[in-house]
Amino acid sequence: MTKFSIPFNKPYATGQELGYMQQAIANGHISGDGAFTKKCHTFFETALAVKKALLTTSCTHALEMSAILADIQPGDEVIVPSFTFVTSINAFVLRGAKPVFCDIRPDTLNLDETKLEALITDRTKAIVPVHYAGVACDMDAITAIAQRHGIVVIEDNAHGLFSKYKGRYLGTIGHMATQSFHETKNVTCGEGGALLINDSAFIERAEIIREKGTNRSRFFRGQVDKYTWVDIGSSYLPSDLLAAYLYAQLEAIDDIQARRQRIWDYYQAHLPEWAQTHNVTLPTIPADCEQSYHMYYMLLPSLEVRQELIAHLKSFGILTVFHYLPLHLSDMGRKYGGQTGDCPVTEDVSDRLLRLPFYNDLTEADQEKVIAGLFSFEGW
Ligand SMILES: *Cc1c(COP(=O)(O)O)cnc(C)c1O
């Protein structure tokens, strides 16, 4: 493996993680739903004002829970942007859903709400908007369409913790939302996630599904006198050791977000002139969106230029990466009928998108090197 002096991502630690993990051990409770898990739940329920937050072992598992909660049955259709991570849809396919791929908007790279209604059939059960780079989808339009057809909205908010849409936190708008605390996300515990629930009708069943299909949570609250198997479910709760790690990061959220904003603003301040002269498109943040500073991406003129630029930066020890391949053209997507031309914006953007190094510890000096590397590229 090549060693990069400026990697694409570096896992971040505040310094408080080990101390909290030791405290979890001292508490004598390192399985799920211990003291630190409760602190994390309270943090999200307070900071975001969601009805219920439940830590999970990953965003993928939170999506699986949401698929069960939305009562996805074999043959039901779930609409998802083609430009997203595999599990945004695989969690639903696991329950027998047929994926229906929607194209994205050329400006925010989010699900194109103008193409949504044409994809709805009487089998459509859920819509999964993904807030790409933590910039909100047009949730008013999506919510209105979903309401008209009685469809559940599950926000895949893996990128958008503490982003806002028209003043509202992302993750608080759909019936449910999922967060990721994977090493590559703004706040991490290595592998982890959360399910946020805004429609209280889903809360009790969510607790059961997360606890292997048992009513264990009610038992511990003294609401039932024995706990037993009551529904389908799995083991979706993380160890309190991971919750302890995560809580250290949540306590430092203001510092983490300030660091990321500085990094994003630095790229955004130094690249526009170069971008304009080289036909490069920089990110668009609509006026009604406050972003989470999750990533910095750009669209290059062509696939060839992008690949040459990646190689050029690699020669300076700088790792830049592309992102999602169109899901409708993947092996699985094609099995469900996906064909070239179905989602033209996704197909185009996927070839031309490049992400720059972005992590909480990235220094301005290293960002200068990234920018100098970009400016020295002549393969246009
Ligand atoms: C990271 C990510 C996921 C999966 O998160 P895990 O916690 O690794 O399961 C899902 N959706 C999107 C959009 C992501 O970026």
mmCIF file of C-alpha atoms and ligand atoms in Angstrom:
data_model
loop_
_atom_site.group_PDB
_atom_site.id
_atom_site.type_symbol
_atom_site.label_atom_id
_atom_site.label_comp_id
_atom_site.label_asym_id
_atom_site.label_seq_id
_atom_site.Cartn_x
_atom_site.Cartn_y
_atom_site.Cartn_z
ATOM 1 C CA MET A 1 0.000 0.000 0.000
ATOM 2 C CA THR A 2 1.272 3.463 -0.874
ATOM 3 C CA LYS A 3 1.987 5.685 2.106
ATOM 4 C CA PHE A 4 0.424 9.103 1.661
ATOM 5 C CA SER A 5 1.814 12.123 3.477
ATOM 6 C CA ILE A 6 -1.667 13.649 3.158
ATOM 7 C CA PRO A 7 -4.233 10.840 3.353
ATOM 8 C CA PHE A 8 -7.855 11.272 2.383
ATOM 9 C CA ASN A 9 -9.167 10.581 5.877
ATOM 10 C CA LYS A 10 -7.674 10.143 9.346
ATOM 11 C CA PRO A 11 -9.696 8.897 12.296
ATOM 12 C CA TYR A 12 -9.936 11.570 14.963
ATOM 13 C CA ALA A 13 -9.685 11.350 18.738
ATOM 14 C CA THR A 14 -10.334 14.189 21.176
ATOM 15 C CA GLY A 15 -8.142 12.639 23.894
ATOM 16 C CA GLN A 16 -11.054 11.951 26.227
ATOM 17 C CA GLU A 17 -12.093 8.631 24.612
ATOM 18 C CA LEU A 18 -9.883 6.250 26.635
ATOM 19 C CA GLY A 19 -10.813 7.861 29.926
ATOM 20 C CA TYR A 20 -14.507 7.364 29.211
ATOM 21 C CA MET A 21 -13.920 3.804 28.066
ATOM 22 C CA GLN A 22 -12.118 3.129 31.352
ATOM 23 C CA GLN A 23 -15.078 4.621 33.153
ATOM 24 C CA ALA A 24 -17.408 2.243 31.303
ATOM 25 C CA ILE A 25 -15.247 -0.650 32.491
ATOM 26 C CA ALA A 26 -15.272 0.710 36.047
ATOM 27 C CA ASN A 27 -19.075 1.007 35.810
ATOM 28 C CA GLY A 28 -19.180 -2.763 35.363
ATOM 29 C CA HIS A 29 -21.372 -2.420 32.300
ATOM 30 C CA ILE A 30 -19.751 -2.806 28.884
ATOM 31 C CA SER A 31 -22.628 -4.419 26.993
ATOM 32 C CA GLY A 32 -25.263 -2.269 25.298
ATOM 33 C CA ASP A 33 -27.475 0.398 26.862
ATOM 34 C CA GLY A 34 -25.127 1.276 29.724
ATOM 35 C CA ALA A 35 -24.514 4.727 31.172
ATOM 36 C CA PHE A 36 -22.673 6.109 28.121
ATOM 37 C CA THR A 37 -25.275 4.863 25.664
ATOM 38 C CA LYS A 38 -27.887 6.704 27.740
ATOM 39 C CA LYS A 39 -25.753 9.864 27.719
ATOM 40 C CA CYS A 40 -25.520 9.646 23.921
ATOM 41 C CA HIS A 41 -29.284 9.134 23.591
ATOM 42 C CA THR A 42 -29.982 12.123 25.811
ATOM 43 C CA PHE A 43 -27.455 14.197 23.881
ATOM 44 C CA PHE A 44 -29.206 13.580 20.552
ATOM 45 C CA GLU A 45 -32.700 13.882 21.970
ATOM 46 C CA THR A 46 -31.793 17.231 23.532
ATOM 47 C CA ALA A 47 -29.494 18.728 20.887
ATOM 48 C CA LEU A 48 -31.652 17.725 17.912
ATOM 49 C CA ALA A 49 -35.010 17.602 19.714
ATOM 50 C CA VAL A 50 -35.889 14.212 18.220
ATOM 51 C CA LYS A 51 -38.499 12.102 19.985
ATOM 52 C CA LYS A 52 -36.188 9.101 20.285
ATOM 53 C CA ALA A 53 -32.542 8.386 19.511
ATOM 54 C CA LEU A 54 -31.222 4.825 19.634
ATOM 55 C CA LEU A 55 -27.547 4.016 19.150
ATOM 56 C CA THR A 56 -26.930 1.171 16.732
ATOM 57 C CA THR A 57 -23.922 -0.824 15.615
ATOM 58 C CA SER A 58 -23.871 1.083 12.298
ATOM 59 C CA CYS A 59 -25.883 3.341 10.028
ATOM 60 C CA THR A 60 -26.472 0.242 7.923
ATOM 61 C CA HIS A 61 -28.104 -1.458 10.909
ATOM 62 C CA ALA A 62 -30.187 1.640 11.650
ATOM 63 C CA LEU A 63 -31.384 1.451 8.031
ATOM 64 C CA GLU A 64 -32.209 -2.254 8.498
ATOM 65 C CA MET A 65 -34.240 -1.346 11.573
ATOM 66 C CA SER A 66 -36.056 1.356 9.623
ATOM 67 C CA ALA A 67 -36.901 -1.179 6.897
ATOM 68 C CA ILE A 68 -38.506 -3.457 9.491
ATOM 69 C CA LEU A 69 -40.319 -0.514 11.083
ATOM 70 C CA ALA A 70 -41.636 0.630 7.704
ATOM 71 C CA ASP A 71 -43.013 -2.910 7.371
ATOM 72 C CA ILE A 72 -41.280 -3.575 4.052
ATOM 73 C CA GLN A 73 -42.661 -6.763 2.507
ATOM 74 C CA PRO A 74 -41.361 -8.721 -0.515
ATOM 75 C CA GLY A 75 -42.265 -6.853 -3.695
ATOM 76 C CA ASP A 76 -42.634 -3.460 -2.027
ATOM 77 C CA GLU A 77 -40.789 -0.676 -3.809
ATOM 78 C CA VAL A 78 -38.337 1.698 -2.141
ATOM 79 C CA ILE A 79 -37.120 4.824 -3.914
ATOM 80 C CA VAL A 80 -33.515 5.836 -3.390
ATOM 81 C CA PRO A 81 -31.049 8.033 -5.283
ATOM 82 C CA SER A 82 -28.756 5.984 -7.518
ATOM 83 C CA PHE A 83 -25.868 8.122 -6.253
ATOM 84 C CA THR A 84 -25.471 6.799 -2.715
ATOM 85 C CA PHE A 85 -23.836 4.165 -0.557
ATOM 86 C CA VAL A 86 -24.943 0.559 -1.088
ATOM 87 C CA THR A 87 -26.660 0.167 2.258
ATOM 88 C CA SER A 88 -29.079 3.073 1.689
ATOM 89 C CA ILE A 89 -30.989 0.498 -0.375
ATOM 90 C CA ASN A 90 -29.523 -2.902 0.549
ATOM 91 C CA ALA A 91 -31.111 -2.659 4.004
ATOM 92 C CA PHE A 92 -34.508 -2.651 2.259
ATOM 93 C CA VAL A 93 -33.613 -5.261 -0.363
ATOM 94 C CA LEU A 94 -32.741 -7.543 2.553
ATOM 95 C CA ARG A 95 -36.450 -7.484 3.437
ATOM 96 C CA GLY A 96 -37.478 -8.253 -0.135
ATOM 97 C CA ALA A 97 -37.923 -4.720 -1.439
ATOM 98 C CA LYS A 98 -37.447 -3.853 -5.086
ATOM 99 C CA PRO A 99 -35.094 -0.858 -5.420
ATOM 100 C CA VAL A 100 -36.297 2.021 -7.566
ATOM 101 C CA PHE A 101 -33.485 4.392 -8.477
ATOM 102 C CA CYS A 102 -34.088 8.114 -8.778
ATOM 103 C CA ASP A 103 -31.651 10.442 -10.502
ATOM 104 C CA ILE A 104 -30.002 13.347 -8.665
ATOM 105 C CA ARG A 105 -30.019 17.121 -9.055
ATOM 106 C CA PRO A 106 -26.974 18.463 -10.892
ATOM 107 C CA ASP A 107 -26.429 21.200 -8.269
ATOM 108 C CA THR A 108 -26.568 19.496 -4.849
ATOM 109 C CA LEU A 109 -26.251 15.880 -6.118
ATOM 110 C CA ASN A 110 -29.288 15.049 -3.992
ATOM 111 C CA LEU A 111 -32.357 13.038 -5.000
ATOM 112 C CA ASP A 112 -34.103 15.060 -7.724
ATOM 113 C CA GLU A 113 -37.506 15.810 -6.224
ATOM 114 C CA THR A 114 -38.892 16.743 -9.670
ATOM 115 C CA LYS A 115 -38.329 13.147 -10.848
ATOM 116 C CA LEU A 116 -39.790 11.553 -7.737
ATOM 117 C CA GLU A 117 -43.527 11.455 -8.357
ATOM 118 C CA ALA A 118 -43.170 9.663 -11.717
ATOM 119 C CA LEU A 119 -41.467 6.767 -9.911
ATOM 120 C CA ILE A 120 -44.260 6.190 -7.404
ATOM 121 C CA THR A 121 -46.538 3.167 -7.883
ATOM 122 C CA ASP A 122 -49.083 1.510 -5.619
ATOM 123 C CA ARG A 123 -46.236 -0.707 -4.334
ATOM 124 C CA THR A 124 -44.058 2.240 -3.192
ATOM 125 C CA LYS A 125 -43.555 1.899 0.556
ATOM 126 C CA ALA A 126 -40.653 4.198 1.393
ATOM 127 C CA ILE A 127 -38.448 6.992 0.082
ATOM 128 C CA VAL A 128 -34.860 7.276 1.300
ATOM 129 C CA PRO A 129 -33.473 10.764 0.651
ATOM 130 C CA VAL A 130 -29.711 10.975 1.211
ATOM 131 C CA HIS A 131 -28.341 14.386 2.189
ATOM 132 C CA TYR A 132 -25.178 14.276 0.094
ATOM 133 C CA ALA A 133 -22.179 15.940 1.732
ATOM 134 C CA GLY A 134 -24.549 17.032 4.493
ATOM 135 C CA VAL A 135 -26.400 19.458 2.221
ATOM 136 C CA ALA A 136 -30.146 18.986 2.555
ATOM 137 C CA CYS A 137 -32.458 17.477 -0.026
ATOM 138 C CA ASP A 138 -35.531 19.567 -0.856
ATOM 139 C CA MET A 139 -37.407 18.070 2.080
ATOM 140 C CA ASP A 140 -40.531 20.231 1.642
ATOM 141 C CA ALA A 141 -41.103 18.844 -1.842
ATOM 142 C CA ILE A 142 -40.210 15.275 -0.857
ATOM 143 C CA THR A 143 -42.377 15.341 2.265
ATOM 144 C CA ALA A 144 -45.352 16.742 0.350
ATOM 145 C CA ILE A 145 -45.143 13.992 -2.285
ATOM 146 C CA ALA A 146 -44.716 11.294 0.369
ATOM 147 C CA GLN A 147 -47.700 12.580 2.351
ATOM 148 C CA ARG A 148 -49.892 12.672 -0.733
ATOM 149 C CA HIS A 149 -49.172 8.972 -1.347
ATOM 150 C CA GLY A 150 -48.930 7.776 2.272
ATOM 151 C CA ILE A 151 -45.253 6.817 1.951
ATOM 152 C CA VAL A 152 -42.709 6.607 4.783
ATOM 153 C CA VAL A 153 -39.691 8.941 4.538
ATOM 154 C CA ILE A 154 -36.403 7.716 6.005
ATOM 155 C CA GLU A 155 -33.552 10.223 5.839
ATOM 156 C CA ASP A 156 -30.145 8.646 5.330
ATOM 157 C CA ASN A 157 -28.326 11.373 7.217
ATOM 158 C CA ALA A 158 -24.913 9.698 7.465
ATOM 159 C CA HIS A 159 -23.251 12.901 6.192
ATOM 160 C CA GLY A 160 -25.498 15.506 7.736
ATOM 161 C CA LEU A 161 -25.347 15.430 11.523
ATOM 162 C CA PHE A 162 -26.184 19.008 12.674
ATOM 163 C CA SER A 163 -26.880 20.235 9.153
ATOM 164 C CA LYS A 164 -30.033 22.280 8.769
ATOM 165 C CA TYR A 165 -32.780 22.697 6.171
ATOM 166 C CA LYS A 166 -34.819 25.896 6.556
ATOM 167 C CA GLY A 167 -33.663 26.094 10.161
ATOM 168 C CA ARG A 168 -34.560 22.467 10.997
ATOM 169 C CA TYR A 169 -31.932 19.847 11.792
ATOM 170 C CA LEU A 170 -31.562 17.107 9.211
ATOM 171 C CA GLY A 171 -32.691 13.828 10.683
ATOM 172 C CA THR A 172 -35.701 15.491 12.320
ATOM 173 C CA ILE A 173 -37.835 15.868 9.186
ATOM 174 C CA GLY A 174 -38.608 12.340 7.907
ATOM 175 C CA HIS A 175 -40.523 9.714 9.918
ATOM 176 C CA MET A 176 -37.106 8.310 10.824
ATOM 177 C CA ALA A 177 -33.465 9.063 10.071
ATOM 178 C CA THR A 178 -30.182 7.217 10.294
ATOM 179 C CA GLN A 179 -26.747 8.477 11.353
ATOM 180 C CA SER A 180 -23.291 6.943 10.928
ATOM 181 C CA PHE A 181 -20.338 7.105 13.294
ATOM 182 C CA HIS A 182 -18.025 5.210 10.977
ATOM 183 C CA GLU A 183 -14.400 6.321 11.050
ATOM 184 C CA THR A 184 -14.934 8.463 7.920
ATOM 185 C CA LYS A 185 -17.785 10.542 9.372
ATOM 186 C CA ASN A 186 -17.628 13.845 11.300
ATOM 187 C CA VAL A 187 -18.117 12.138 14.666
ATOM 188 C CA THR A 188 -16.955 8.574 15.129
ATOM 189 C CA CYS A 189 -16.555 5.553 17.362
ATOM 190 C CA GLY A 190 -14.986 3.415 14.637
ATOM 191 C CA GLU A 191 -18.172 1.611 13.669
ATOM 192 C CA GLY A 192 -21.485 2.870 14.952
ATOM 193 C CA GLY A 193 -24.733 4.549 14.079
ATOM 194 C CA ALA A 194 -28.049 5.777 15.356
ATOM 195 C CA LEU A 195 -31.693 5.582 14.471
ATOM 196 C CA LEU A 196 -33.569 8.834 15.066
ATOM 197 C CA ILE A 197 -37.344 8.534 15.347
ATOM 198 C CA ASN A 198 -39.646 11.494 14.767
ATOM 199 C CA ASP A 199 -42.948 9.629 14.496
ATOM 200 C CA SER A 200 -43.637 8.261 17.975
ATOM 201 C CA ALA A 201 -45.705 5.411 16.526
ATOM 202 C CA PHE A 202 -42.399 3.678 15.710
ATOM 203 C CA ILE A 203 -40.675 4.031 19.102
ATOM 204 C CA GLU A 204 -41.851 0.990 21.016
ATOM 205 C CA ARG A 205 -41.325 -1.410 18.134
ATOM 206 C CA ALA A 206 -37.882 0.095 17.449
ATOM 207 C CA GLU A 207 -36.766 -0.773 20.984
ATOM 208 C CA ILE A 208 -37.998 -4.338 20.506
ATOM 209 C CA ILE A 209 -36.340 -4.825 17.101
ATOM 210 C CA ARG A 210 -33.054 -3.488 18.474
ATOM 211 C CA GLU A 211 -33.174 -5.940 21.400
ATOM 212 C CA LYS A 212 -33.433 -9.175 19.388
ATOM 213 C CA GLY A 213 -37.200 -9.009 19.091
ATOM 214 C CA THR A 214 -37.729 -8.998 22.849
ATOM 215 C CA ASN A 215 -39.449 -6.513 25.142
ATOM 216 C CA ARG A 216 -36.272 -6.256 27.253
ATOM 217 C CA SER A 217 -36.320 -2.426 27.291
ATOM 218 C CA ARG A 218 -39.826 -2.382 28.761
ATOM 219 C CA PHE A 219 -38.766 -5.023 31.295
ATOM 220 C CA PHE A 220 -35.858 -2.854 32.495
ATOM 221 C CA ARG A 221 -38.208 0.092 32.888
ATOM 222 C CA GLY A 222 -40.500 -2.110 34.993
ATOM 223 C CA GLN A 223 -43.328 -1.867 32.450
ATOM 224 C CA VAL A 224 -43.613 -5.670 32.137
ATOM 225 C CA ASP A 225 -42.686 -8.270 34.762
ATOM 226 C CA LYS A 226 -40.840 -10.653 32.446
ATOM 227 C CA TYR A 227 -39.205 -10.270 29.084
ATOM 228 C CA THR A 228 -39.893 -12.481 26.151
ATOM 229 C CA TRP A 229 -39.819 -12.890 22.377
ATOM 230 C CA VAL A 230 -42.485 -10.610 20.908
ATOM 231 C CA ASP A 231 -41.415 -9.695 17.330
ATOM 232 C CA ILE A 232 -38.686 -10.132 14.724
ATOM 233 C CA GLY A 233 -35.445 -8.311 15.490
ATOM 234 C CA SER A 234 -31.721 -8.597 15.828
ATOM 235 C CA SER A 235 -28.871 -7.334 17.990
ATOM 236 C CA TYR A 236 -28.496 -3.731 16.909
ATOM 237 C CA LEU A 237 -27.125 -2.144 20.087
ATOM 238 C CA PRO A 238 -23.433 -1.279 20.423
ATOM 239 C CA SER A 239 -21.214 -1.995 23.413
ATOM 240 C CA ASP A 240 -21.118 0.786 26.008
ATOM 241 C CA LEU A 241 -17.343 0.939 25.326
ATOM 242 C CA LEU A 242 -18.119 2.315 21.878
ATOM 243 C CA ALA A 243 -20.767 4.624 23.292
ATOM 244 C CA ALA A 244 -18.100 5.937 25.702
ATOM 245 C CA TYR A 245 -15.779 6.645 22.763
ATOM 246 C CA LEU A 246 -18.620 8.342 20.910
ATOM 247 C CA TYR A 247 -19.672 10.424 23.894
ATOM 248 C CA ALA A 248 -16.180 11.938 24.119
ATOM 249 C CA GLN A 249 -16.639 13.125 20.539
ATOM 250 C CA LEU A 250 -20.167 14.412 21.099
ATOM 251 C CA GLU A 251 -18.930 16.520 24.006
ATOM 252 C CA ALA A 252 -16.387 18.041 21.614
ATOM 253 C CA ILE A 253 -18.904 18.599 18.828
ATOM 254 C CA ASP A 254 -18.473 22.384 18.686
ATOM 255 C CA ASP A 255 -14.708 22.083 18.346
ATOM 256 C CA ILE A 256 -15.020 19.301 15.730
ATOM 257 C CA GLN A 257 -17.495 21.285 13.646
ATOM 258 C CA ALA A 258 -15.391 24.461 13.910
ATOM 259 C CA ARG A 259 -12.331 22.566 12.674
ATOM 260 C CA ARG A 260 -14.280 21.151 9.753
ATOM 261 C CA GLN A 261 -15.774 24.500 8.853
ATOM 262 C CA ARG A 262 -12.306 26.058 8.778
ATOM 263 C CA ILE A 263 -11.064 23.314 6.438
ATOM 264 C CA TRP A 264 -14.073 23.610 4.129
ATOM 265 C CA ASP A 265 -13.902 27.412 4.052
ATOM 266 C CA TYR A 266 -10.187 27.317 3.240
ATOM 267 C CA TYR A 267 -10.731 25.157 0.161
ATOM 268 C CA GLN A 268 -13.732 27.225 -0.839
ATOM 269 C CA ALA A 269 -11.785 30.482 -0.483
ATOM 270 C CA HIS A 270 -8.786 29.385 -2.553
ATOM 271 C CA LEU A 271 -10.244 27.353 -5.413
ATOM 272 C CA PRO A 272 -12.896 29.424 -7.258
ATOM 273 C CA GLU A 273 -10.628 31.289 -9.677
ATOM 274 C CA TRP A 274 -8.717 28.133 -10.608
ATOM 275 C CA ALA A 275 -11.998 26.238 -10.910
ATOM 276 C CA GLN A 276 -13.455 28.807 -13.237
ATOM 277 C CA THR A 277 -10.469 28.881 -15.578
ATOM 278 C CA HIS A 278 -10.388 25.066 -15.776
ATOM 279 C CA ASN A 279 -14.081 24.290 -16.112
ATOM 280 C CA VAL A 280 -14.251 22.754 -12.630
ATOM 281 C CA THR A 281 -17.486 22.943 -10.622
ATOM 282 C CA LEU A 282 -17.260 23.544 -6.870
ATOM 283 C CA PRO A 283 -20.030 22.589 -4.413
ATOM 284 C CA THR A 284 -23.361 24.441 -4.334
ATOM 285 C CA ILE A 285 -24.942 25.164 -0.954
ATOM 286 C CA PRO A 286 -28.522 26.433 -1.426
ATOM 287 C CA ALA A 287 -29.455 29.465 0.677
ATOM 288 C CA ASP A 288 -31.888 27.501 2.873
ATOM 289 C CA CYS A 289 -29.235 24.883 3.806
ATOM 290 C CA GLU A 290 -26.664 24.964 6.590
ATOM 291 C CA GLN A 291 -24.204 22.174 5.914
ATOM 292 C CA SER A 292 -22.250 19.883 8.253
ATOM 293 C CA TYR A 293 -18.868 20.372 6.535
ATOM 294 C CA HIS A 294 -18.657 16.655 5.917
ATOM 295 C CA MET A 295 -16.625 16.720 2.706
ATOM 296 C CA TYR A 296 -15.165 18.895 -0.012
ATOM 297 C CA TYR A 297 -15.793 17.702 -3.543
ATOM 298 C CA MET A 298 -15.486 19.102 -7.047
ATOM 299 C CA LEU A 299 -16.662 18.084 -10.506
ATOM 300 C CA LEU A 300 -13.912 17.881 -13.121
ATOM 301 C CA PRO A 301 -14.474 18.269 -16.874
ATOM 302 C CA SER A 302 -14.133 14.532 -17.637
ATOM 303 C CA LEU A 303 -13.355 11.075 -16.272
ATOM 304 C CA GLU A 304 -9.945 11.143 -17.994
ATOM 305 C CA VAL A 305 -8.962 14.440 -16.385
ATOM 306 C CA ARG A 306 -10.102 13.185 -12.993
ATOM 307 C CA GLN A 307 -8.058 9.994 -13.199
ATOM 308 C CA GLU A 308 -4.965 11.911 -14.330
ATOM 309 C CA LEU A 309 -5.424 14.439 -11.553
ATOM 310 C CA ILE A 310 -5.709 11.662 -8.944
ATOM 311 C CA ALA A 311 -2.426 10.192 -10.265
ATOM 312 C CA HIS A 312 -0.783 13.629 -10.344
ATOM 313 C CA LEU A 313 -1.668 14.323 -6.692
ATOM 314 C CA LYS A 314 -0.609 10.800 -5.723
ATOM 315 C CA SER A 315 2.897 11.641 -6.973
ATOM 316 C CA PHE A 316 3.015 14.313 -4.225
ATOM 317 C CA GLY A 317 1.784 11.832 -1.613
ATOM 318 C CA ILE A 318 -1.726 13.327 -1.621
ATOM 319 C CA LEU A 319 -4.681 10.956 -1.685
ATOM 320 C CA THR A 320 -7.854 12.169 -3.385
ATOM 321 C CA VAL A 321 -10.725 9.840 -4.152
ATOM 322 C CA PHE A 322 -13.832 9.536 -6.289
ATOM 323 C CA HIS A 323 -17.125 8.479 -4.745
ATOM 324 C CA TYR A 324 -20.257 6.414 -5.423
ATOM 325 C CA LEU A 325 -20.627 4.396 -8.591
ATOM 326 C CA PRO A 326 -24.206 4.514 -9.937
ATOM 327 C CA LEU A 327 -26.151 1.865 -8.036
ATOM 328 C CA HIS A 328 -28.521 1.207 -10.943
ATOM 329 C CA LEU A 329 -25.521 0.078 -13.023
ATOM 330 C CA SER A 330 -24.007 -2.175 -10.333
ATOM 331 C CA ASP A 331 -24.334 -5.961 -10.690
ATOM 332 C CA MET A 332 -27.252 -5.910 -8.254
ATOM 333 C CA GLY A 333 -28.817 -2.791 -9.771
ATOM 334 C CA ARG A 334 -28.813 -4.419 -13.211
ATOM 335 C CA LYS A 335 -30.567 -7.491 -11.785
ATOM 336 C CA TYR A 336 -33.396 -5.131 -10.895
ATOM 337 C CA GLY A 337 -33.459 -3.778 -14.441
ATOM 338 C CA GLY A 338 -31.014 -0.870 -14.172
ATOM 339 C CA GLN A 339 -29.682 0.302 -17.547
ATOM 340 C CA THR A 340 -27.302 2.936 -18.852
ATOM 341 C CA GLY A 341 -29.210 6.164 -19.365
ATOM 342 C CA ASP A 342 -31.732 5.582 -16.530
ATOM 343 C CA CYS A 343 -30.086 8.224 -14.312
ATOM 344 C CA PRO A 344 -28.000 10.443 -16.603
ATOM 345 C CA VAL A 345 -26.928 12.983 -13.965
ATOM 346 C CA THR A 346 -25.740 10.221 -11.613
ATOM 347 C CA GLU A 347 -23.821 8.541 -14.432
ATOM 348 C CA ASP A 348 -22.133 11.801 -15.420
ATOM 349 C CA VAL A 349 -21.329 13.038 -11.907
ATOM 350 C CA SER A 350 -20.002 9.684 -10.738
ATOM 351 C CA ASP A 351 -17.310 9.842 -13.456
ATOM 352 C CA ARG A 352 -16.245 13.413 -12.735
ATOM 353 C CA LEU A 353 -16.436 13.830 -8.958
ATOM 354 C CA LEU A 354 -13.286 14.128 -6.857
ATOM 355 C CA ARG A 355 -13.040 14.477 -3.072
ATOM 356 C CA LEU A 356 -10.142 16.299 -1.430
ATOM 357 C CA PRO A 357 -8.420 15.252 1.821
ATOM 358 C CA PHE A 358 -10.720 16.198 4.700
ATOM 359 C CA TYR A 359 -10.253 15.291 8.354
ATOM 360 C CA ASN A 360 -10.441 17.148 11.643
ATOM 361 C CA ASP A 361 -6.635 17.345 12.055
ATOM 362 C CA LEU A 362 -5.915 18.538 8.501
ATOM 363 C CA THR A 363 -3.641 21.578 8.782
ATOM 364 C CA GLU A 364 -3.707 24.698 6.671
ATOM 365 C CA ALA A 365 -0.108 23.927 5.602
ATOM 366 C CA ASP A 366 -1.259 20.561 4.229
ATOM 367 C CA GLN A 367 -4.255 22.157 2.548
ATOM 368 C CA GLU A 368 -1.826 24.566 0.857
ATOM 369 C CA LYS A 369 0.040 21.538 -0.495
ATOM 370 C CA VAL A 370 -3.190 20.034 -1.811
ATOM 371 C CA ILE A 371 -4.059 23.310 -3.509
ATOM 372 C CA ALA A 372 -0.525 23.704 -4.920
ATOM 373 C CA GLY A 373 -0.838 20.143 -6.260
ATOM 374 C CA LEU A 374 -4.109 21.019 -7.988
ATOM 375 C CA PHE A 375 -2.689 24.230 -9.441
ATOM 376 C CA SER A 376 0.385 22.437 -10.833
ATOM 377 C CA PHE A 377 -1.724 19.962 -12.826
ATOM 378 C CA GLU A 378 -1.432 20.536 -16.571
ATOM 379 C CA GLY A 379 -3.275 17.562 -18.030
ATOM 380 C CA TRP A 380 -6.412 19.475 -19.007
HETATM 381 C C1 LIG B 1 -21.306 5.863 5.632
HETATM 382 C C2 LIG B 1 -22.647 5.777 5.013
HETATM 383 C C3 LIG B 1 -23.544 4.732 5.296
HETATM 384 C C4 LIG B 1 -23.173 3.535 6.109
HETATM 385 O O1 LIG B 1 -22.707 3.818 7.354
HETATM 386 P P1 LIG B 1 -22.155 2.642 8.296
HETATM 387 O O2 LIG B 1 -22.204 3.251 9.649
HETATM 388 O O3 LIG B 1 -20.769 2.351 7.821
HETATM 389 O O4 LIG B 1 -23.061 1.482 8.146
HETATM 390 C C5 LIG B 1 -24.811 4.785 4.768
HETATM 391 N N1 LIG B 1 -25.201 5.789 3.972
HETATM 392 C C6 LIG B 1 -24.364 6.790 3.643
HETATM 393 C C7 LIG B 1 -24.863 7.895 2.778
HETATM 394 C C8 LIG B 1 -23.056 6.795 4.130
HETATM 395 O O5 LIG B 1 -22.219 7.778 3.780
#
